[in-house]
Backbone as a ProteinNet text record, in pm:
[ID]
protein_1_A
[PRIMARY]
XXXXXXXXXXXXXXXXXXXXXXXXXXXXXXXXXXXXXXXXXXXXXXXXXXXXXXXXXXXXXXXXXXXXXXXXXXXXXXXXXXXXXXXXXXXXXXXXXXXXXXXXXXXXXX
[TERTIARY]
-2233.5	-2285.3	-2209.9	-2152.4	-2077.5	-2171.9	-2144.5	-2222.3	-2131.8	-2189.8	-2115.1	-2094.3	-1975.6	-1952.2	-2022.8	-2037.6	-2101.9	-2023.9	-1890.7	-1808	-1830.7	-1836.1	-1860	-1996.8	-2097.1	-2231.8	-2235.8	-2168.7	-2166.6	-2096.8	-1988.6	-1918.3	-2009.8	-2082.4	-2174.4	-2282.5	-2344.8	-2450.2	-2394	-2279	-2217.2	-2187	-2138.9	-2109.4	-2234.1	-2344.4	-2469.8	-2522	-2513.1	-2560.7	-2477.1	-2345.9	-2258.4	-2295.8	-2319.6	-2359.5	-2492.6	-2588.6	-2717.9	-2701.4	-2621.3	-2601.4	-2537.8	-2436.8	-2370.6	-2468.9	-2552.2	-2650.7	-2753.6	-2800.4	-2901.4	-2844.6	-2717.7	-2653.3	-2643.5	-2631.4	-2625.2	-2764.5	-2868	-3004.3	-3046.5	-2971.2	-3002.3	-3093.3	-3172.9	-3256.4	-3176.6	-3214.6	-3151.7	-3250.1	-3207.3	-3291.7	-3260.9	-3346.4	-3320.9	-3342.4	-3421.5	-3437.2	-3304.8	-3238.6	-3108.4	-3005.3	-3011.1	-2917.3	-2940	-3066.1	-3096.6	-3051.4	-3075.5	-3031.8	-2880.5	-2808.7	-2662.2	-2617.1	-2684.1	-2650.6	-2673.2	-2783.4	-2814.3	-2712.3	-2673.8	-2572.7	-2442	-2401.3	-2278	-2289.5	-2405.3	-2427	-2416.7	-2475.6	-2470.5	-2327.7	-2248.9	-2111	-2024.6	-2051.2	-1970.7	-2021.4	-2136.3	-2197.5	-2211.5	-2248.7	-2273.5	-2421	-2473.4	-2612.6	-2616.1	-2611.9	-2610.9	-2744.2	-2737.1	-2858.6	-2928.4	-3061	-3138.9	-3256.8	-3270.5	-3385.2	-3480.2	-3602.7	-3702.1	-3817.3	-3845.5	-3961.6	-4082.5	-4187	-4309.1	-4428.6	-4515.6	-4637.7	-4753.5	-4746	-4852.5	-4807.3	-4876.9	-4841.1	-4856.2	-4966.3	-4978.7	-4866.4	-4823.4	-4718.1	-4581.7	-4558.2	-4426.7	-4417.8	-4530.8	-4531	-4443.3	-4455.1	-4380	-4229.3	-4189.7	-4046	-3987.6	-4061.8	-4010.8	-3995.2	-4090.8	-4079.3	-3960.1	-3929.6	-3817.5	-3681.4	-3668	-3535.3	-3502.3	-3599.3	-3575.2	-3465.4	-3445.3	-3341.9	-3201.6	-3192.7	-3063.1	-3017	-3110.9	-3080.8	-3134.3	-3067.8	-3119.1	-3208.4	-3337.8	-3431.6	-3495.5	-3503.3	-3583.7	-3676.6	-3802.8	-3901	-3935.1	-3934.3	-3981.6	-4119.1	-4222.4	-4357.7	-4383.1	-4412.5	-4433.9	-4527.3	-4640.2	-4732.8	-4817.2	-4771.8	-4844.1	-4974.1	-5003.6	-5124.5	-5248.1	-5232.2	-5345.9	-5411.2	-5540.2	-5616.5	-5754.2	-5813.3	-5775.2	-5672.2	-5629.6	-5526.7	-5566.9	-5695.1	-5743.1	-5712.4	-5732.1	-5702.7	-5552.9	-5473	-5327.5	-5286.6	-5339.9	-5304.5	-5350.8	-5467.5	-5518.6	-5423.1	-5379.7	-5287.7	-5150.7	-5109	-4980.9	-4985.8	-5097.2	-5111.6	-5108.2	-5165.8	-5159.9	-5016.2	-4943	-4801.8	-4725.1	-4748.6	-4680.5	-4715.1	-4840.1	-4883	-4807.3	-4798.8	-4727.3	-4578.5	-4518	-4375.6	-4348.5	-4438	-4421.3	-4425	-4510.6	-4517.7	-4386.2	-4317.8	-4190.9	-4069.3	-4093.1	-3984.2	-3893.6	-3956.2	-3884.9	-3914	-3811.4	-3823.5	-3894.4	-3963.7	-4026.8	-3957.7	-3916.2	-3860.3	-3977	-4001	-4118	-4077.1
1520.8	1529.6	1429.3	1475.9	1389.8	1319.6	1195.1	1117.6	1086.4	1092.1	1050.1	899.9	856.7	712.5	659.4	527.6	466.7	501.9	501.5	534.6	679.4	773.8	914.2	931.8	865.6	875.6	820.9	708	648.9	740.6	807	900.1	1016.4	1069.3	1179.4	1138.7	1025.1	976.9	946.5	879.7	848.9	975.9	1080.1	1207.2	1271	1268.2	1324.9	1246.9	1115.2	1033.4	1056.2	1075.5	1100.9	1233.6	1336.7	1466.8	1453.7	1381.8	1361.2	1293	1188.5	1113.5	1201.8	1279.2	1367.6	1469.2	1527.8	1625.6	1558.8	1443.3	1373.3	1330	1286	1247.1	1365.4	1486.6	1607.1	1660.4	1594.3	1639.5	1755.5	1779.6	1889.1	1839.8	1930.6	1899.1	1914.3	1838.5	1847.2	1915.7	2023.5	2095.5	2040.8	1951.2	1885.8	1980	2083	2181.7	2253.1	2294.1	2360	2265.1	2138.9	2040.8	2022.6	2017.9	2003.4	2126.7	2244.4	2367.6	2368.6	2324.7	2318.8	2216.1	2102.9	1998.6	2048.9	2116.4	2170.2	2276.4	2360.4	2463.2	2398.1	2292.8	2221.9	2157.9	2101.8	2040.4	2146.5	2262.5	2370.1	2418.1	2429	2475.1	2374.9	2247.5	2143.6	2108.2	2163.2	2135.8	1985.4	1913.7	1769.8	1745.3	1645.4	1609.3	1462.8	1440.3	1302.5	1232.7	1101.7	1021.6	1011.9	1006.7	994.2	901.5	799.9	709.6	748.3	786.5	831.4	732.9	676.9	589.2	677.9	649	728	637.1	679.5	602.5	649.1	773.9	826.2	959.7	1002	1127.4	1249.7	1262.9	1382.3	1395.2	1282.8	1288.7	1323.9	1286.5	1308.9	1437.7	1500	1612.3	1729.2	1771.2	1887.7	1862.6	1749.4	1721.2	1701.2	1636.8	1615.8	1747.8	1836.7	1966.4	2044.6	2024.9	2097.8	2041.9	1910.4	1850.5	1812.3	1811.5	1759.8	1834.8	1961.7	2036.3	2010.8	1949.5	1927.2	1782	1689.5	1546.8	1478.3	1372.8	1282.4	1183.1	1213	1141.1	1022.6	912.3	797.6	768.5	745.3	719.1	570.4	516.3	380.4	394.2	358.5	364.9	236.4	251.5	134.1	172.1	102.5	122.8	-3.7	-97.2	-223.4	-210.5	-90.6	-72.2	-41	-27.1	5.4	-123.2	-131.4	-249.5	-203.1	-260	-374	-334.4	-431.2	-410.7	-302.9	-293.2	-191.4	-51	-30.6	99.7	127.1	26.2	39	83.8	15.2	47.6	187.8	228.4	363.1	468.7	449.6	545.4	543	424.6	413.1	488.6	479.8	551.5	703.5	750.4	893.4	935.4	848.2	877	885.5	789.9	786.8	911.4	951.3	1071.6	1194.4	1207.1	1319.6	1315	1197.8	1184	1218.1	1179.6	1212.2	1362.8	1432.6	1578.7	1644.3	1583.7	1638.3	1576.4	1482.2	1410.8	1338.9	1264.6	1187.6	1039.5	958.4	813.4	743.1	632.9	545.9	411.5	363.2	229	134.8	45.4	-41	-184.8
1474.3	1608.8	1696.4	1805.1	1895.2	1991.3	2017.9	2114	2233.2	2351	2468	2461.1	2499.1	2506.5	2631.3	2636.9	2753.7	2879.9	2869.9	2985.9	3029.4	2931.9	2965.8	3030.5	2976.1	3031.8	3173.4	3195.7	3329.3	3428.7	3385.5	3473.8	3509.7	3412	3435.9	3536.1	3513.4	3603.1	3740.9	3746.5	3875.5	3953.9	3884.6	3950.5	4008.5	3932.2	3981.6	4100.6	4094.8	4205.8	4330.8	4314.3	4429.3	4496.1	4414.8	4469.8	4544.3	4483.6	4548.1	4682.8	4687.1	4811.6	4918	4878.6	4974.5	5032.7	4947.2	4995.1	5085.8	5045.3	5124.8	5259.5	5259.5	5385.4	5481.8	5426.6	5509.2	5542.9	5491.8	5516.4	5427.3	5318.9	5227.4	5115.3	5062.1	4947.2	4818.7	4716.8	4586	4492	4427.8	4332.3	4192.8	4144.9	4016.6	3898.8	3914.2	3806.5	3782.4	3891.1	3877.1	3817.2	3856.9	3801.9	3652.3	3611.8	3470.3	3393	3447	3381.2	3363	3463.8	3456.1	3352.4	3350.2	3254.5	3110.8	3088.6	2955.5	2916.3	3009.5	2981.9	2938.3	3007.1	2970.9	2832.8	2801.8	2670.3	2561.2	2584.8	2486.2	2463.3	2570.2	2558.2	2482.2	2501.8	2438.2	2298.5	2262.2	2132.3	2107.5	2211.1	2202.1	2226.1	2159.8	2181.6	2226.1	2356.6	2405.4	2381	2372.8	2358.4	2493.2	2488.6	2610.4	2582.9	2664.6	2657	2769.5	2732.4	2829.8	2833.7	2949	2964.3	2984.1	2907.8	2915.1	2939.3	3028.7	3056.3	2968.4	2917.7	2831.6	2772.4	2667.2	2600.8	2692.4	2767.5	2852.5	2956.2	3013.5	3115.7	3057.1	2932.5	2873.6	2792.5	2761.7	2667.4	2711.7	2834.3	2881.4	2880.5	2934.7	2941.2	2801	2712.5	2576.8	2502.3	2517.3	2452.2	2505.6	2630.7	2692.8	2652.3	2644.2	2625.1	2481.8	2392.2	2257.3	2182.2	2210.4	2139.6	2194.7	2311	2373.7	2369.4	2350.4	2353.7	2228.5	2189.3	2086.2	2160.5	2164.7	2251	2178.9	2250.2	2210.7	2328	2297.6	2402.5	2406.1	2525.9	2551.2	2614.6	2538.5	2592.8	2669.7	2799.3	2884.1	2998	3004.5	3115	3131.7	3213.9	3229.9	3310	3359	3439.3	3355.9	3226.1	3140.2	3091.7	3115.7	3076.5	3033	2935.1	2852.3	2744.5	2669	2567.5	2467.1	2435.4	2340.7	2393.1	2523.8	2584.4	2581.8	2610	2603	2462.9	2360.2	2221.9	2182.8	2230.8	2203.4	2259.3	2382.8	2445.5	2378.8	2339	2269.4	2136.2	2065.6	1939.1	1960.6	2069.8	2100.8	2130.9	2200.4	2227.4	2096	2007.5	1878.4	1795.6	1795.9	1723.7	1774.6	1906.1	1966.2	1930.7	1938.6	1906.1	1759.9	1672.5	1530.4	1507.3	1581.2	1569.8	1610.5	1706.7	1756.3	1688.2	1598.1	1530.1	1630.8	1721.6	1824.2	1800.9	1818.8	1794.3	1908.9	1872.9	1971.9	1968.4	2082.5	2093.6	2121.3	2029.3	2041	2058.2
[MASK]
++++++++++++++++++++++++++++++++++++++++++++++++++++++++++++++++++++++++++++++++++++++++++++++++++++++++++++++

């Protein structure tokens, strides 16, 4: 499995940000669904599975996107939500996130 180098990833991100800025400067909207579809199509053609670090605040918020992208990216999830209090509630939600990630065979960065 080929991994994008840091330089390749930065070029990809820089290119997307440049397109976004150009569209926004012209007052145009950016359709991120179409951009994602195009990105996935390119990944499929190149038979590469780039790494992706996804910050997640909870399992329900991340479930849809993880189910959609897991086949195209080598995903690692960073669970982070400092707004959950008390600590017991934070840990409960984190365990639900971990349970969901285990079902999908996705790594958690802890």
